[in-house]
Short mmCIF file of C-alpha atoms in Angstrom, two decimals:
data_model
loop_
_atom_site.label_atom_id
_atom_site.label_comp_id
_atom_site.label_asym_id
_atom_site.label_seq_id
_atom_site.Cartn_x
_atom_site.Cartn_y
_atom_site.Cartn_z
CA MET A 8 18.58 -13.52 45.34
CA ASP A 9 16.71 -13.21 42.05
CA LEU A 10 17.24 -9.72 40.70
CA ALA A 11 15.02 -10.22 37.67
CA TYR A 12 12.76 -12.92 36.31
CA ILE A 13 9.61 -13.48 34.27
CA PRO A 14 6.69 -13.90 36.68
CA SER A 15 4.13 -16.63 36.13
CA PRO A 16 0.43 -15.83 36.40
CA SER A 17 -1.08 -16.88 39.69
CA ARG A 18 -3.85 -18.63 37.81
CA GLY A 19 -4.54 -19.52 34.21
CA VAL A 20 -8.29 -19.00 34.27
CA VAL A 21 -10.61 -16.09 34.94
CA GLU A 22 -14.15 -16.83 36.05
CA LEU A 23 -16.68 -14.69 34.19
CA GLY A 24 -19.77 -15.71 36.10
CA PRO A 25 -20.38 -19.37 35.27
CA ILE A 26 -18.05 -19.18 32.25
CA PRO A 27 -14.34 -19.93 32.79
CA LEU A 28 -12.03 -17.98 30.49
CA ARG A 29 -8.80 -19.93 30.15
CA GLY A 30 -5.60 -18.28 29.02
CA TYR A 31 -4.44 -21.42 27.19
CA ALA A 32 -7.61 -21.58 25.11
CA PHE A 33 -7.44 -17.86 24.34
CA CYS A 34 -3.90 -18.21 22.99
CA ILE A 35 -4.92 -21.11 20.75
CA ILE A 36 -7.96 -19.23 19.40
CA ILE A 37 -6.02 -16.02 18.74
CA GLY A 38 -3.32 -18.04 16.99
CA VAL A 39 -5.88 -19.68 14.69
CA PHE A 40 -7.36 -16.31 13.74
CA VAL A 41 -3.92 -14.86 12.98
CA ALA A 42 -3.00 -17.87 10.85
CA VAL A 43 -6.23 -17.68 8.81
CA TRP A 44 -5.94 -13.89 8.41
CA LEU A 45 -2.37 -13.99 7.13
CA GLY A 46 -3.02 -17.10 5.07
CA ASN A 47 -5.97 -15.40 3.36
CA LYS A 48 -3.85 -12.37 2.42
CA ARG A 49 -1.15 -14.60 0.94
CA TRP A 50 -3.70 -16.78 -0.86
CA VAL A 51 -5.37 -13.80 -2.52
CA ALA A 52 -1.95 -12.43 -3.49
CA ARG A 53 -1.28 -15.72 -5.28
CA GLY A 54 -4.49 -15.46 -7.26
CA GLY A 55 -6.96 -17.29 -5.03
CA ARG A 56 -10.41 -16.23 -3.90
CA PRO A 57 -10.90 -14.40 -0.60
CA GLY A 58 -12.36 -16.72 2.01
CA THR A 59 -10.99 -19.96 0.60
CA VAL A 60 -8.37 -20.29 3.35
CA ALA A 61 -11.05 -19.90 6.02
CA ASP A 62 -13.32 -22.43 4.31
CA ILE A 63 -10.57 -25.05 4.33
CA ALA A 64 -9.53 -24.11 7.87
CA VAL A 65 -13.00 -25.20 8.97
CA TRP A 66 -11.79 -28.71 8.14
CA ALA A 67 -8.12 -28.37 9.10
CA VAL A 68 -8.50 -26.81 12.58
CA PRO A 69 -10.77 -29.45 14.18
CA PHE A 70 -8.66 -32.24 12.69
CA GLY A 71 -5.53 -30.49 13.95
CA LEU A 72 -6.87 -30.13 17.49
CA VAL A 73 -7.82 -33.80 17.62
CA GLY A 74 -4.46 -34.84 16.17
CA GLY A 75 -2.53 -32.65 18.57
CA ARG A 76 -4.40 -34.02 21.55
CA LEU A 77 -4.03 -37.62 20.39
CA TYR A 78 -0.28 -37.24 19.99
CA HIS A 79 0.03 -35.76 23.47
CA VAL A 80 -2.13 -38.42 25.12
CA VAL A 81 -0.36 -41.30 23.33
CA THR A 82 3.16 -40.04 24.08
CA ASP A 83 2.29 -39.07 27.67
CA TYR A 84 -0.24 -41.77 28.42
CA GLN A 85 1.02 -42.13 32.01
CA LEU A 86 -0.56 -38.76 32.80
CA TYR A 87 -4.01 -40.16 32.12
CA PHE A 88 -3.97 -43.95 32.39
CA SER A 89 -1.53 -44.76 35.18
CA GLU A 90 -2.60 -45.63 38.70
CA GLY A 91 -4.33 -42.80 40.46
CA ARG A 92 -5.06 -40.91 37.26
CA ASN A 93 -8.45 -40.18 35.71
CA TRP A 94 -8.67 -41.11 32.03
CA VAL A 95 -11.43 -38.54 31.56
CA ASP A 96 -8.75 -35.84 31.91
CA ALA A 97 -7.49 -36.90 28.47
CA PHE A 98 -10.43 -34.98 26.99
CA LYS A 99 -9.72 -31.76 28.92
CA ILE A 100 -7.88 -30.06 26.12
CA TRP A 101 -8.30 -26.65 27.74
CA GLU A 102 -5.91 -27.69 30.51
CA GLY A 103 -3.05 -27.93 28.03
CA GLY A 104 -1.42 -30.72 26.10
CA LEU A 105 -1.27 -30.43 22.31
CA GLY A 106 1.47 -32.10 20.28
CA ILE A 107 2.39 -30.03 17.24
CA TRP A 108 3.42 -33.15 15.33
CA GLY A 109 -0.03 -34.69 15.63
CA ALA A 110 -1.72 -31.34 14.99
CA ILE A 111 0.14 -30.83 11.70
CA ALA A 112 -0.28 -34.46 10.59
CA LEU A 113 -4.00 -34.80 11.20
CA GLY A 114 -4.62 -31.15 10.35
CA ALA A 115 -3.12 -31.89 6.93
CA VAL A 116 -5.72 -34.64 6.49
CA GLY A 117 -8.50 -32.18 7.23
CA ALA A 118 -6.94 -29.62 4.89
CA TRP A 119 -6.69 -32.27 2.16
CA ILE A 120 -10.41 -32.97 2.48
CA GLY A 121 -11.22 -29.26 2.30
CA CYS A 122 -8.91 -28.70 -0.68
CA ARG A 123 -10.35 -31.68 -2.51
CA ARG A 124 -13.87 -30.35 -2.05
CA ARG A 125 -12.77 -26.99 -3.48
CA GLY A 126 -10.68 -28.49 -6.26
CA ILE A 127 -7.44 -26.76 -5.29
CA PRO A 128 -3.94 -28.22 -4.72
CA LEU A 129 -3.05 -28.87 -1.08
CA PRO A 130 0.63 -27.82 -1.48
CA ALA A 131 -0.37 -24.36 -2.74
CA TRP A 132 -2.75 -23.87 0.19
CA ALA A 133 -0.09 -25.07 2.64
CA ASP A 134 2.43 -22.61 1.18
CA ALA A 135 0.04 -19.73 1.73
CA LEU A 136 -0.66 -20.78 5.31
CA ALA A 137 2.90 -21.73 6.38
CA PRO A 138 4.05 -18.46 8.02
CA GLY A 139 0.64 -18.05 9.63
CA ILE A 140 0.99 -21.47 11.28
CA ALA A 141 4.37 -20.43 12.68
CA LEU A 142 2.84 -17.26 14.13
CA ALA A 143 -0.04 -19.29 15.56
CA GLN A 144 2.49 -21.49 17.33
CA ALA A 145 4.31 -18.41 18.63
CA ILE A 146 1.07 -17.15 20.16
CA GLY A 147 -0.07 -20.56 21.34
CA ARG A 148 3.13 -21.12 23.33
CA TRP A 149 2.05 -18.36 25.70
CA GLY A 150 -0.72 -20.70 26.77
CA ASN A 151 2.03 -22.77 28.41
CA TRP A 152 3.00 -19.68 30.38
CA PHE A 153 -0.53 -19.41 31.74
CA ASN A 154 -0.39 -23.07 32.78
CA GLN A 155 3.15 -22.86 34.22
CA GLU A 156 4.37 -25.74 32.06
CA LEU A 157 7.03 -26.70 29.51
CA TYR A 158 9.94 -24.88 31.10
CA GLY A 159 13.61 -25.80 31.00
CA ARG A 160 16.46 -26.34 33.43
CA ALA A 161 16.90 -24.29 36.56
CA THR A 162 18.74 -21.03 35.95
CA ASP A 163 19.34 -17.59 37.42
CA VAL A 164 19.54 -15.63 34.15
CA PRO A 165 17.64 -12.29 34.21
CA TRP A 166 14.96 -13.67 31.89
CA ALA A 167 14.36 -16.82 33.94
CA LEU A 168 10.78 -17.98 34.41
CA LYS A 169 9.61 -18.08 38.01
CA ILE A 170 7.44 -21.13 38.74
CA THR A 171 5.25 -20.80 41.79
CA SER A 172 2.98 -23.83 41.46
CA ALA A 173 3.80 -27.11 43.18
CA ASP A 174 1.10 -29.14 41.38
CA ASP A 175 1.88 -32.27 39.34
CA GLY A 176 5.40 -32.57 40.65
CA ARG A 177 6.51 -29.01 39.90
CA VAL A 178 9.24 -27.54 42.09
CA PRO A 179 8.95 -23.77 42.60
CA GLY A 180 11.97 -21.87 41.38
CA THR A 181 13.40 -20.10 38.34
CA TYR A 182 13.86 -21.97 35.09
CA HIS A 183 14.71 -21.39 31.43
CA PRO A 184 11.51 -20.10 29.73
CA THR A 185 11.56 -22.62 26.89
CA PHE A 186 8.03 -21.55 25.94
CA LEU A 187 9.43 -18.07 25.26
CA TYR A 188 12.40 -19.43 23.32
CA GLU A 189 10.09 -21.41 21.07
CA SER A 190 7.68 -18.47 20.67
CA LEU A 191 10.49 -16.19 19.50
CA TRP A 192 11.90 -18.93 17.27
CA CYS A 193 8.51 -19.36 15.60
CA VAL A 194 8.31 -15.61 14.89
CA GLY A 195 11.72 -15.89 13.24
CA VAL A 196 10.53 -18.89 11.20
CA ALA A 197 7.50 -16.94 9.97
CA LEU A 198 9.68 -14.01 8.87
CA LEU A 199 12.13 -16.39 7.18
CA VAL A 200 9.39 -18.11 5.18
CA ILE A 201 7.85 -14.79 4.11
CA TRP A 202 11.24 -13.45 2.99
CA ALA A 203 12.30 -16.64 1.18
CA ASP A 204 8.91 -16.94 -0.53
CA ARG A 205 9.18 -13.39 -1.88
CA ARG A 206 12.83 -13.76 -2.82
CA PHE A 207 12.73 -17.19 -4.47
CA LYS A 208 9.03 -17.56 -5.43
CA LEU A 209 8.61 -20.83 -3.58
CA GLY A 210 5.81 -23.07 -4.78
CA HIS A 211 4.47 -26.63 -4.81
CA GLY A 212 4.73 -26.98 -1.04
CA ARG A 213 8.30 -25.70 -0.65
CA ALA A 214 7.35 -22.73 1.53
CA PHE A 215 5.60 -25.16 3.87
CA ALA A 216 8.61 -27.50 3.79
CA LEU A 217 10.87 -24.58 4.71
CA TYR A 218 8.61 -23.78 7.65
CA VAL A 219 8.68 -27.41 8.84
CA ALA A 220 12.46 -27.74 8.53
CA SER A 221 13.12 -24.39 10.22
CA TYR A 222 10.75 -25.15 13.07
CA CYS A 223 12.29 -28.58 13.65
CA ALA A 224 15.79 -27.07 13.75
CA GLY A 225 14.71 -24.89 16.66
CA ARG A 226 12.47 -27.43 18.36
CA GLY A 227 15.39 -29.87 18.60
CA TRP A 228 17.60 -27.72 20.83
CA ILE A 229 14.69 -26.20 22.75
CA GLU A 230 13.26 -29.64 23.51
CA TYR A 231 16.68 -30.73 24.74
CA MET A 232 16.53 -28.03 27.44
CA ARG A 233 13.19 -29.13 28.89
CA VAL A 234 13.01 -31.00 32.18
CA ASP A 235 9.39 -32.21 32.21
CA ASP A 236 8.79 -35.95 32.07
CA ALA A 237 9.12 -37.49 28.61
CA HIS A 238 9.92 -40.80 26.96
CA HIS A 239 13.56 -41.22 25.94
CA VAL A 240 15.04 -43.20 23.07
CA LEU A 241 18.80 -43.78 23.03
CA GLY A 242 19.26 -41.05 25.59
CA LEU A 243 17.25 -38.40 23.73
CA ARG A 244 13.72 -37.23 24.33
CA LEU A 245 11.15 -38.64 21.91
CA ASN A 246 10.32 -35.19 20.55
CA VAL A 247 13.99 -34.57 19.74
CA TRP A 248 14.03 -37.69 17.56
CA THR A 249 10.74 -36.64 15.99
CA ALA A 250 12.18 -33.22 15.17
CA ILE A 251 15.25 -34.82 13.56
CA VAL A 252 13.21 -37.22 11.41
CA VAL A 253 10.70 -34.59 10.31
CA PHE A 254 13.53 -32.14 9.55
CA VAL A 255 15.19 -34.64 7.22
CA LEU A 256 11.91 -35.43 5.47
CA ALA A 257 11.16 -31.71 4.96
CA VAL A 258 14.61 -31.05 3.48
CA VAL A 259 14.33 -34.06 1.14
CA TYR A 260 10.92 -32.89 -0.05
CA PHE A 261 12.21 -29.36 -0.59
CA VAL A 262 15.14 -30.54 -2.73
CA LEU A 263 13.19 -33.08 -4.80
CA SER A 264 10.29 -30.70 -5.35
CA ALA A 265 12.62 -27.96 -6.58
CA LYS A 266 14.09 -30.37 -9.14
CA LYS A 267 10.83 -31.87 -10.37
CA ARG A 268 8.60 -28.79 -10.27
CA PRO A 269 10.63 -25.60 -10.18
CA GLY A 270 8.92 -22.26 -9.85
CA ARG A 271 5.47 -21.54 -8.48
CA GLU A 272 1.98 -22.58 -9.53
CA GLU A 273 0.50 -20.26 -12.13
CA VAL A 274 -3.04 -21.09 -11.02
CA VAL A 275 -3.79 -21.93 -7.37
CA GLU A 276 -7.58 -21.90 -7.53
CA PRO A 277 -9.36 -22.84 -10.77
CA GLY A 278 -11.98 -20.29 -11.73
CA ALA A 279 -10.63 -17.56 -9.46
CA LEU A 280 -9.03 -15.67 -12.33
CA ASP A 281 -12.12 -16.14 -14.48
CA SER A 282 -14.24 -14.69 -11.70
CA ALA A 283 -11.85 -11.77 -11.43
CA ASP A 284 -12.04 -11.26 -15.20
CA VAL A 285 -15.84 -11.37 -15.10
CA ALA A 286 -15.88 -8.85 -12.29
CA SER A 287 -13.44 -6.69 -14.22
CA ASP A 288 -15.56 -6.98 -17.35
CA ALA A 289 -18.63 -6.06 -15.33
CA VAL A 290 -16.85 -3.00 -14.04
CA GLY A 291 -15.69 -2.23 -17.55
CA SER A 292 -19.22 -2.66 -18.88
CA GLY A 293 -20.44 -0.31 -16.22
CA ASP A 294 -17.86 2.22 -17.30
CA VAL A 295 -18.88 1.79 -20.94
CA ALA A 296 -22.53 2.19 -20.03
CA SER A 297 -21.63 5.24 -18.00
CA ASP A 298 -19.66 6.63 -20.94
CA ALA A 299 -22.59 5.86 -23.26
CA ALA A 300 -24.96 7.60 -20.92
CA GLY A 301 -22.56 10.49 -20.78
CA SER A 302 -22.39 10.53 -24.56
CA GLY A 303 -26.20 10.50 -24.65
CA ASP A 304 -26.22 13.47 -22.34
CA VAL A 305 -23.72 15.24 -24.53
CA ALA A 306 -25.77 14.37 -27.62
CA SER A 307 -28.89 15.65 -25.91
CA ASP A 308 -27.10 18.82 -25.06
CA LYS A 309 -25.94 19.15 -28.61
CA VAL A 310 -29.43 18.48 -29.95
CA ALA A 311 -30.88 20.97 -27.55
CA SER A 312 -28.16 23.42 -28.46
CA GLY A 313 -28.70 22.64 -32.16
CA LYS A 314 -32.39 23.31 -31.99
CA GLY A 315 -31.93 26.45 -30.04
CA GLY A 316 -29.12 27.43 -32.34
CA SER A 317 -31.21 26.85 -35.44
CA ASP A 318 -34.03 28.89 -34.05
CA GLY A 319 -31.57 31.49 -33.03
CA ASP A 320 -29.92 31.36 -36.39
CA ARG A 321 -33.29 31.66 -38.05
CA ALA A 322 -34.19 34.47 -35.76
CA GLY A 323 -30.81 35.92 -36.41
CA ASP A 324 -31.30 35.50 -40.11
CA GLY A 325 -34.69 37.11 -39.86
CA GLY A 326 -33.13 39.80 -37.83
CA SER A 327 -30.48 40.19 -40.45
CA VAL A 328 -33.05 40.49 -43.15
CA LYS A 329 -34.94 43.06 -41.20
CA LEU A 330 -31.72 44.76 -40.36
CA THR A 331 -30.76 44.67 -44.02
CA LYS A 332 -34.09 46.06 -44.92
CA GLY A 333 -33.65 48.56 -42.23
CA GLU A 334 -30.28 49.40 -43.61
CA THR A 335 -31.55 49.65 -47.21
CA ALA A 336 -34.63 51.57 -46.28
CA PRO A 337 -32.85 54.90 -46.13
CA LYS A 338 -31.47 54.24 -49.64
CA ASP A 339 -34.99 53.54 -51.01
CA GLU A 340 -36.32 56.69 -49.41
CA ALA A 341 -33.49 58.66 -50.95
CA GLU A 342 -34.25 57.25 -54.35
CA SER A 343 -37.96 58.00 -53.93
CA ALA A 344 -37.14 61.52 -52.95
CA GLU A 345 -34.85 61.88 -55.98
CA SER A 346 -37.58 60.50 -58.25
CA ALA A 347 -40.08 62.93 -56.74
CA LYS A 348 -37.75 65.84 -57.46
CA LYS A 349 -37.30 64.72 -61.02
CA GLY A 350 -41.00 64.33 -61.37
#
C-alpha cells in the first residue's frame, strides 16, 4: 500500500474555449521569463544597459527551442520515424521533448548573433545569464510532470511519483521523480553560480562554465536512474556520455580561461558607461541649473530687499533728520526765548 506519493495531473492541458493551455508550454515560458529577468539584473550590475539581455534573448530563445527539439528528434528518432509513427509529431513541441544539449548549443549560436549585432562579448553575456538558465531548467522540468514523463525506476519511497497513464508504453505505478531531482539540482546550481560569482568575481565565461559543469555532474546520475527508452553506448545511456564529455570540456575551459584571462571584464557593453555618465551629467546639469535658478531667486530677493532697504534707510534717514530736528527744536526755542529776554 502506498502511504504517500506525488500525484500526477490527470491531464496536461486545459481547454480555454478553442485555445488549449498546456502545462509543459507554460513551464517553458515561465522559465524563459525568469532567466531573462535575472540575467538582466546581473547584466546591469556588471555595467551593461537594461534591456540588452532581452534583446539578445530574442535571438537565443528561438534558436534554443529549435536546437532542443532537433536534439530530441535525432536521438529519439524511433518515436517519429519508425513504423506506425507519424513524422508530423516531430513538430509538436508542446507535447514535450526538448534536449538541453541541443538547446544550449544552438541557443549559443543565436546568442552569438545577437551579441555580435550589439557589439558585446558573448562570454560576458553568458556569465550574466548562467544562473537564470539553471532556474529556467528547474521550472521547465515541471513540464515533464504535467506530461507524466522522464521518471526513474520503480520505488515505494514517500516522495515517489505516481504514474497513472498507460499511453506510449507507460506502466502505471510509483517511480523515482527524476524530474523533481533535476529541478532541485538546477536550483542548487543556480545558487552555486551566484555565490561563486560574487565570491571569486568570475568573468570571461567562467560563470557559465561553472553552470555547465555543475549541471552535468547532476544530470549524469539522474539520467542513470531513468527507465524511459534511450540509446545506449557501452552500457550507458547516450545522455550520460554527453554529460561526461560536456563536463570535461567545461572544466577544461574554466581552468584555461582562469590562467589566460584572470579576473572579470571591466567593460561588458561598450558605450553603456558613457551613457550612464551622460545621464549623470544631465542630472548634474539639472541640479546646477536648479541651483542657479535658486541663486537667481535669492539674488532677486536680495535686490528686492536692497531696494526696500534703501528706501527704508532713506526714509529712516529722513525720519532721523526730522527726529533730530524735532529733538533740536526745543533747544532753538529755548535760545530764542533767551534772546528775547535779553532783548
